[in-house]
PDB file of C-alpha atoms in Angstrom:
ATOM      1  CA  MET A   1      54.859 -89.422  57.707  1.00 48.00           C
ATOM      2  CA  SER A   2      53.727 -88.525  61.190  1.00 49.00           C
ATOM      3  CA  ASP A   3      50.381 -86.856  61.836  1.00 47.00           C
ATOM      4  CA  ALA A   4      52.114 -83.664  62.848  1.00 47.00           C
ATOM      5  CA  ALA A   5      54.175 -83.573  59.674  1.00 48.00           C
ATOM      6  CA  GLN A   6      51.082 -84.223  57.603  1.00 46.00           C
ATOM      7  CA  LEU A   7      49.258 -81.329  59.265  1.00 42.00           C
ATOM      8  CA  SER A   8      52.244 -79.102  58.631  1.00 48.00           C
ATOM      9  CA  THR A   9      52.267 -80.051  54.948  1.00 52.00           C
ATOM     10  CA  ASP A  10      48.578 -79.479  54.480  1.00 61.00           C
ATOM     11  CA  ALA A  11      48.363 -76.273  56.488  1.00 77.00           C
ATOM     12  CA  GLU A  12      47.950 -72.969  54.759  1.00 82.00           C
ATOM     13  CA  PRO A  13      51.128 -70.828  54.742  1.00 90.00           C
ATOM     14  CA  PRO A  14      51.107 -67.636  56.806  1.00 92.00           C
ATOM     15  CA  LEU A  15      49.552 -64.634  55.090  1.00 94.00           C
ATOM     16  CA  SER A  16      52.905 -62.817  54.912  1.00 94.00           C
ATOM     17  CA  ALA A  17      54.524 -65.833  53.203  1.00 95.00           C
ATOM     18  CA  SER A  18      51.677 -66.087  50.660  1.00 95.00           C
ATOM     19  CA  ILE A  19      51.979 -62.434  49.792  1.00 96.00           C
ATOM     20  CA  GLU A  20      55.764 -62.663  49.452  1.00 95.00           C
ATOM     21  CA  ALA A  21      55.399 -65.644  47.127  1.00 95.00           C
ATOM     22  CA  ILE A  22      53.060 -63.679  44.858  1.00 95.00           C
ATOM     23  CA  LEU A  23      55.262 -60.561  44.914  1.00 94.00           C
ATOM     24  CA  LEU A  24      58.188 -62.658  43.697  1.00 92.00           C
ATOM     25  CA  VAL A  25      56.376 -63.661  40.480  1.00 90.00           C
ATOM     26  CA  VAL A  26      54.403 -60.544  39.467  1.00 87.00           C
ATOM     27  CA  ASP A  27      55.637 -58.532  36.472  1.00 81.00           C
ATOM     28  CA  GLU A  28      53.987 -55.324  37.608  1.00 85.00           C
ATOM     29  CA  PRO A  29      52.686 -53.784  40.847  1.00 89.00           C
ATOM     30  CA  ILE A  30      49.801 -55.814  42.290  1.00 92.00           C
ATOM     31  CA  ASP A  31      46.958 -54.025  44.081  1.00 94.00           C
ATOM     32  CA  GLU A  32      45.517 -54.849  47.470  1.00 95.00           C
ATOM     33  CA  VAL A  33      42.133 -55.750  46.068  1.00 95.00           C
ATOM     34  CA  THR A  34      43.580 -58.467  43.843  1.00 95.00           C
ATOM     35  CA  LEU A  35      45.623 -59.861  46.702  1.00 96.00           C
ATOM     36  CA  ALA A  36      42.532 -59.868  48.914  1.00 95.00           C
ATOM     37  CA  GLN A  37      40.562 -61.773  46.308  1.00 96.00           C
ATOM     38  CA  VAL A  38      43.275 -64.335  45.599  1.00 95.00           C
ATOM     39  CA  LEU A  39      44.072 -64.937  49.285  1.00 95.00           C
ATOM     40  CA  GLU A  40      40.414 -64.645  50.388  1.00 93.00           C
ATOM     41  CA  THR A  41      41.433 -62.171  53.101  1.00 94.00           C
ATOM     42  CA  PRO A  42      40.019 -58.759  54.028  1.00 95.00           C
ATOM     43  CA  ARG A  43      41.701 -55.917  52.235  1.00 95.00           C
ATOM     44  CA  ASP A  44      42.610 -54.071  55.441  1.00 95.00           C
ATOM     45  CA  GLN A  45      44.454 -57.165  56.665  1.00 96.00           C
ATOM     46  CA  ILE A  46      46.280 -57.409  53.343  1.00 95.00           C
ATOM     47  CA  ALA A  47      47.275 -53.756  53.568  1.00 95.00           C
ATOM     48  CA  ALA A  48      48.548 -54.100  57.112  1.00 96.00           C
ATOM     49  CA  THR A  49      50.565 -57.196  56.166  1.00 96.00           C
ATOM     50  CA  LEU A  50      52.120 -55.371  53.214  1.00 96.00           C
ATOM     51  CA  ARG A  51      53.131 -52.400  55.354  1.00 96.00           C
ATOM     52  CA  GLY A  52      54.553 -54.802  57.946  1.00 96.00           C
ATOM     53  CA  LEU A  53      56.627 -56.610  55.350  1.00 96.00           C
ATOM     54  CA  ALA A  54      57.950 -53.293  53.968  1.00 95.00           C
ATOM     55  CA  GLN A  55      58.958 -52.248  57.488  1.00 96.00           C
ATOM     56  CA  ASP A  56      60.595 -55.635  58.185  1.00 95.00           C
ATOM     57  CA  TYR A  57      62.696 -55.355  55.013  1.00 95.00           C
ATOM     58  CA  ASP A  58      63.747 -51.813  55.952  1.00 94.00           C
ATOM     59  CA  ASP A  59      64.656 -52.782  59.520  1.00 94.00           C
ATOM     60  CA  ALA A  60      66.668 -55.772  58.390  1.00 94.00           C
ATOM     61  CA  GLY A  61      68.571 -53.729  55.736  1.00 93.00           C
ATOM     62  CA  ARG A  62      67.690 -56.203  52.967  1.00 94.00           C
ATOM     63  CA  GLY A  63      68.956 -55.681  49.429  1.00 94.00           C
ATOM     64  CA  PHE A  64      65.410 -55.197  48.265  1.00 93.00           C
ATOM     65  CA  GLU A  65      62.407 -53.147  49.435  1.00 94.00           C
ATOM     66  CA  LEU A  66      58.655 -53.305  49.081  1.00 94.00           C
ATOM     67  CA  ARG A  67      57.205 -50.182  47.504  1.00 92.00           C
ATOM     68  CA  SER A  68      53.691 -48.919  47.010  1.00 90.00           C
ATOM     69  CA  VAL A  69      53.684 -47.588  43.455  1.00 87.00           C
ATOM     70  CA  ALA A  70      51.111 -47.047  40.686  1.00 83.00           C
ATOM     71  CA  GLY A  71      48.238 -48.254  42.873  1.00 87.00           C
ATOM     72  CA  GLY A  72      49.938 -51.537  43.788  1.00 91.00           C
ATOM     73  CA  TRP A  73      52.883 -53.156  45.535  1.00 93.00           C
ATOM     74  CA  ARG A  74      56.074 -54.575  44.126  1.00 92.00           C
ATOM     75  CA  LEU A  75      59.551 -55.621  45.235  1.00 92.00           C
ATOM     76  CA  TYR A  76      62.479 -53.479  44.056  1.00 91.00           C
ATOM     77  CA  THR A  77      66.214 -53.560  44.610  1.00 91.00           C
ATOM     78  CA  ARG A  78      67.387 -50.828  46.923  1.00 92.00           C
ATOM     79  CA  PRO A  79      68.847 -47.635  45.347  1.00 90.00           C
ATOM     80  CA  GLU A  80      72.111 -48.121  47.299  1.00 92.00           C
ATOM     81  CA  CYS A  81      72.546 -51.472  45.580  1.00 92.00           C
ATOM     82  CA  ALA A  82      72.194 -49.978  42.093  1.00 89.00           C
ATOM     83  CA  ALA A  83      75.886 -50.071  41.318  1.00 88.00           C
ATOM     84  CA  VAL A  84      76.159 -53.786  42.177  1.00 89.00           C
ATOM     85  CA  VAL A  85      73.055 -54.641  40.129  1.00 85.00           C
ATOM     86  CA  GLU A  86      74.283 -52.571  37.190  1.00 81.00           C
ATOM     87  CA  ARG A  87      77.634 -54.321  37.245  1.00 79.00           C
ATOM     88  CA  PHE A  88      75.985 -57.711  37.302  1.00 78.00           C
ATOM     89  CA  VAL A  89      73.628 -56.873  34.426  1.00 71.00           C
ATOM     90  CA  LEU A  90      76.393 -55.358  32.259  1.00 70.00           C
ATOM     91  CA  ASP A  91      78.743 -58.276  32.915  1.00 66.00           C
ATOM     92  CA  GLY A  92      75.899 -60.634  31.960  1.00 57.00           C
ATOM     93  CA  GLN A  93      75.580 -58.851  28.606  1.00 57.00           C
ATOM     94  CA  GLN A  94      79.086 -59.867  27.731  1.00 59.00           C
ATOM     95  CA  ALA A  95      78.307 -63.544  28.054  1.00 63.00           C
ATOM     96  CA  LYS A  96      77.693 -65.536  24.884  1.00 75.00           C
ATOM     97  CA  LEU A  97      74.129 -66.382  23.982  1.00 81.00           C
ATOM     98  CA  THR A  98      73.091 -69.990  24.282  1.00 85.00           C
ATOM     99  CA  GLN A  99      71.759 -71.970  21.343  1.00 87.00           C
ATOM    100  CA  ALA A 100      68.224 -71.526  22.731  1.00 89.00           C
ATOM    101  CA  ALA A 101      68.677 -67.754  22.835  1.00 90.00           C
ATOM    102  CA  LEU A 102      70.039 -67.600  19.280  1.00 89.00           C
ATOM    103  CA  GLU A 103      67.099 -69.622  17.950  1.00 89.00           C
ATOM    104  CA  THR A 104      64.599 -67.474  19.822  1.00 91.00           C
ATOM    105  CA  LEU A 105      66.267 -64.296  18.557  1.00 92.00           C
ATOM    106  CA  ALA A 106      66.050 -65.647  15.029  1.00 90.00           C
ATOM    107  CA  VAL A 107      62.317 -66.231  15.318  1.00 90.00           C
ATOM    108  CA  VAL A 108      61.839 -62.676  16.566  1.00 92.00           C
ATOM    109  CA  ALA A 109      64.002 -61.268  13.820  1.00 91.00           C
ATOM    110  CA  TYR A 110      62.196 -63.003  10.975  1.00 89.00           C
ATOM    111  CA  ARG A 111      58.615 -62.827  12.276  1.00 89.00           C
ATOM    112  CA  GLN A 112      58.502 -59.532  14.129  1.00 89.00           C
ATOM    113  CA  PRO A 113      56.453 -58.035  15.574  1.00 92.00           C
ATOM    114  CA  VAL A 114      55.626 -61.267  17.369  1.00 91.00           C
ATOM    115  CA  SER A 115      54.241 -62.326  20.764  1.00 92.00           C
ATOM    116  CA  ARG A 116      56.060 -64.548  23.195  1.00 91.00           C
ATOM    117  CA  ALA A 117      53.375 -67.154  22.799  1.00 90.00           C
ATOM    118  CA  ARG A 118      53.928 -67.217  19.036  1.00 90.00           C
ATOM    119  CA  VAL A 119      57.675 -67.576  19.471  1.00 90.00           C
ATOM    120  CA  SER A 120      57.122 -70.474  21.824  1.00 90.00           C
ATOM    121  CA  ALA A 121      54.745 -72.062  19.352  1.00 88.00           C
ATOM    122  CA  VAL A 122      57.297 -71.787  16.519  1.00 87.00           C
ATOM    123  CA  ARG A 123      60.112 -73.287  18.624  1.00 87.00           C
ATOM    124  CA  GLY A 124      57.921 -75.850  20.312  1.00 88.00           C
ATOM    125  CA  VAL A 125      59.095 -74.934  23.827  1.00 90.00           C
ATOM    126  CA  ASN A 126      58.275 -72.220  26.324  1.00 89.00           C
ATOM    127  CA  CYS A 127      60.506 -69.249  25.533  1.00 89.00           C
ATOM    128  CA  ASP A 128      59.392 -66.774  28.238  1.00 88.00           C
ATOM    129  CA  GLY A 129      62.665 -66.988  30.148  1.00 88.00           C
ATOM    130  CA  VAL A 130      64.813 -66.625  27.070  1.00 91.00           C
ATOM    131  CA  MET A 131      62.700 -63.703  25.844  1.00 92.00           C
ATOM    132  CA  ARG A 132      63.284 -61.923  29.162  1.00 90.00           C
ATOM    133  CA  THR A 133      66.989 -62.510  28.792  1.00 89.00           C
ATOM    134  CA  LEU A 134      67.043 -61.084  25.276  1.00 92.00           C
ATOM    135  CA  THR A 135      65.023 -58.098  26.413  1.00 91.00           C
ATOM    136  CA  THR A 136      67.351 -57.493  29.352  1.00 88.00           C
ATOM    137  CA  ARG A 137      70.328 -57.569  27.050  1.00 87.00           C
ATOM    138  CA  GLY A 138      68.704 -54.989  24.786  1.00 88.00           C
ATOM    139  CA  LEU A 139      68.489 -57.230  21.710  1.00 92.00           C
ATOM    140  CA  VAL A 140      64.717 -57.420  21.819  1.00 94.00           C
ATOM    141  CA  GLU A 141      62.198 -54.719  22.744  1.00 93.00           C
ATOM    142  CA  GLU A 142      58.450 -54.290  23.056  1.00 92.00           C
ATOM    143  CA  ALA A 143      56.583 -53.291  19.926  1.00 92.00           C
ATOM    144  CA  GLY A 144      53.073 -52.578  21.019  1.00 90.00           C
ATOM    145  CA  VAL A 145      50.083 -54.847  21.637  1.00 91.00           C
ATOM    146  CA  ASP A 146      48.295 -57.334  19.397  1.00 88.00           C
ATOM    147  CA  THR A 147      44.830 -55.855  18.749  1.00 88.00           C
ATOM    148  CA  GLU A 148      43.201 -59.323  18.646  1.00 86.00           C
ATOM    149  CA  SER A 149      44.789 -61.133  21.531  1.00 86.00           C
ATOM    150  CA  GLY A 150      46.004 -58.261  23.651  1.00 88.00           C
ATOM    151  CA  ALA A 151      49.427 -59.911  23.897  1.00 90.00           C
ATOM    152  CA  THR A 152      52.582 -57.773  24.017  1.00 92.00           C
ATOM    153  CA  LEU A 153      54.474 -57.855  20.754  1.00 94.00           C
ATOM    154  CA  TYR A 154      58.277 -57.862  20.419  1.00 95.00           C
ATOM    155  CA  ARG A 155      60.802 -56.830  17.779  1.00 94.00           C
ATOM    156  CA  THR A 156      64.562 -56.700  17.503  1.00 93.00           C
ATOM    157  CA  SER A 157      66.237 -53.455  18.589  1.00 91.00           C
ATOM    158  CA  SER A 158      68.693 -51.096  16.976  1.00 89.00           C
ATOM    159  CA  TYR A 159      71.294 -52.659  19.287  1.00 87.00           C
ATOM    160  CA  PHE A 160      70.581 -56.016  17.594  1.00 89.00           C
ATOM    161  CA  LEU A 161      71.420 -54.493  14.220  1.00 88.00           C
ATOM    162  CA  GLU A 162      74.536 -52.885  15.677  1.00 82.00           C
ATOM    163  CA  ARG A 163      75.825 -56.150  17.094  1.00 80.00           C
ATOM    164  CA  LEU A 164      75.260 -57.942  13.799  1.00 80.00           C
ATOM    165  CA  GLY A 165      76.769 -55.112  11.791  1.00 78.00           C
ATOM    166  CA  MET A 166      73.629 -54.533   9.698  1.00 81.00           C
ATOM    167  CA  LYS A 167      72.043 -51.336   8.496  1.00 82.00           C
ATOM    168  CA  SER A 168      68.520 -52.736   8.535  1.00 85.00           C
ATOM    169  CA  LEU A 169      66.518 -55.978   8.734  1.00 87.00           C
ATOM    170  CA  ALA A 170      66.722 -56.182   4.976  1.00 86.00           C
ATOM    171  CA  ASP A 171      70.320 -57.309   5.485  1.00 84.00           C
ATOM    172  CA  LEU A 172      69.214 -60.493   7.229  1.00 85.00           C
ATOM    173  CA  PRO A 173      70.216 -63.612   5.317  1.00 84.00           C
ATOM    174  CA  PRO A 174      67.483 -65.338   3.308  1.00 81.00           C
ATOM    175  CA  LEU A 175      66.016 -68.486   4.852  1.00 70.00           C
ATOM    176  CA  ALA A 176      65.156 -70.487   1.774  1.00 55.00           C
ATOM    177  CA  GLN A 177      68.342 -72.582   1.870  1.00 56.00           C
ATOM    178  CA  TYR A 178      67.582 -73.576   5.467  1.00 56.00           C
ATOM    179  CA  LEU A 179      63.952 -74.517   4.846  1.00 47.00           C
ATOM    180  CA  PRO A 180      63.785 -77.523   2.526  1.00 42.00           C
ATOM    181  CA  GLU A 181      60.212 -78.256   3.589  1.00 42.00           C
ATOM    182  CA  LEU A 182      58.959 -74.713   3.032  1.00 36.00           C
ATOM    183  CA  ASP A 183      55.852 -75.849   1.160  1.00 42.00           C
ATOM    184  CA  GLU A 184      54.686 -77.769   4.283  1.00 45.00           C
ATOM    185  CA  MET A 185      54.703 -74.672   6.480  1.00 41.00           C
ATOM    186  CA  ASP A 186      51.974 -72.121   6.950  1.00 45.00           C
ATOM    187  CA  SER A 187      51.855 -69.018   4.842  1.00 44.00           C
ATOM    188  CA  GLU A 188      53.693 -66.938   7.437  1.00 44.00           C
ATOM    189  CA  SER A 189      56.283 -69.534   8.505  1.00 44.00           C
ATOM    190  CA  MET A 190      59.882 -68.487   8.799  1.00 44.00           C
ATOM    191  CA  THR A 191      61.329 -70.971  11.290  1.00 42.00           C
ATOM    192  CA  PRO A 192      64.557 -70.047  13.067  1.00 42.00           C
ATOM    193  CA  SER A 193      66.684 -73.075  12.026  1.00 40.00           C
ATOM    194  CA  SER A 194      70.293 -71.960  11.672  1.00 39.00           C
ATOM    195  CA  GLY A 195      69.645 -68.956   9.465  1.00 40.00           C
ATOM    196  CA  LEU A 196      70.793 -66.389  11.996  1.00 43.00           C
ATOM    197  CA  GLN A 197      73.615 -68.315  13.489  1.00 43.00           C
ATOM    198  CA  THR A 198      76.254 -67.510  10.891  1.00 38.00           C
ATOM    199  CA  PRO A 199      75.973 -63.695  11.013  1.00 42.00           C
ATOM    200  CA  ALA A 200      75.392 -63.836  14.759  1.00 45.00           C
ATOM    201  CA  GLU A 201      78.497 -65.870  15.430  1.00 45.00           C
ATOM    202  CA  THR A 202      80.620 -63.598  13.295  1.00 38.00           C
ATOM    203  CA  SER A 203      79.290 -60.580  15.199  1.00 45.00           C
ATOM    204  CA  GLY A 204      79.938 -61.739  18.728  1.00 48.00           C
ATOM    205  CA  LEU A 205      76.493 -63.262  19.394  1.00 58.00           C
ATOM    206  CA  SER A 206      77.823 -66.794  19.312  1.00 50.00           C
ATOM    207  CA  ALA A 207      76.166 -69.566  21.290  1.00 48.00           C
ATOM    208  CA  GLY A 208      77.462 -70.572  24.698  1.00 48.00           C
ATOM    209  CA  GLU A 209      78.560 -74.090  25.470  1.00 38.00           C
ATOM    210  CA  ASP A 210      75.347 -74.990  27.218  1.00 39.00           C
ATOM    211  CA  GLY A 211      71.961 -74.839  25.564  1.00 40.00           C
ATOM    212  CA  HIS A 212      69.755 -74.889  28.610  1.00 44.00           C
ATOM    213  CA  GLU A 213      66.504 -73.047  27.884  1.00 50.00           C
ATOM    214  CA  GLN A 214      66.295 -71.337  31.265  1.00 46.00           C
ATOM    215  CA  ASN A 215      69.707 -69.761  31.001  1.00 46.00           C
ATOM    216  CA  GLY A 216      69.054 -67.782  27.811  1.00 49.00           C
TER     217      GLY A 216
END
């Protein structure tokens, strides 16, 4: 690698690029003070860069915009693109759930209310992406906050019951037959196994051909 290439690799990215990178991963509006602290840059410079980015997106007619809301900044799709986004989301809801999504949904169904971290611990893999997919499809919803950890809790929705043709969670099939090693589990344990797959598959929630975790 040449000296010039090495310097390019080691150089700090432009402030605007750093801010954009952070905006792409935040789950809620991020305030200027936090950005200033993370990027070790004066707040007024952060504010000016944010306004510049917002103007650039507007001038370029991008499909997204940068808004100042609730004391912070966040990227949003433009209102004029709402129909396209809605069509994409609704079409996605018709797709079959992957095996990973079915297993994650089973954990939520049997252990709700439960945090994403707990779901990941039960399955042994990170389930954040799958949980977002299930929430987007309306099968899982937020159910408050854990008083001890402060983590957001999740539960299955009424739409979940509707899709499975059940009146209540009491209609979920028992797990005993799927848990031969039940005595080795903790007192709360209700692992997903295949307990939900049968009713799910008969109700249109069958697994897709691929089981990739990130696809939900």
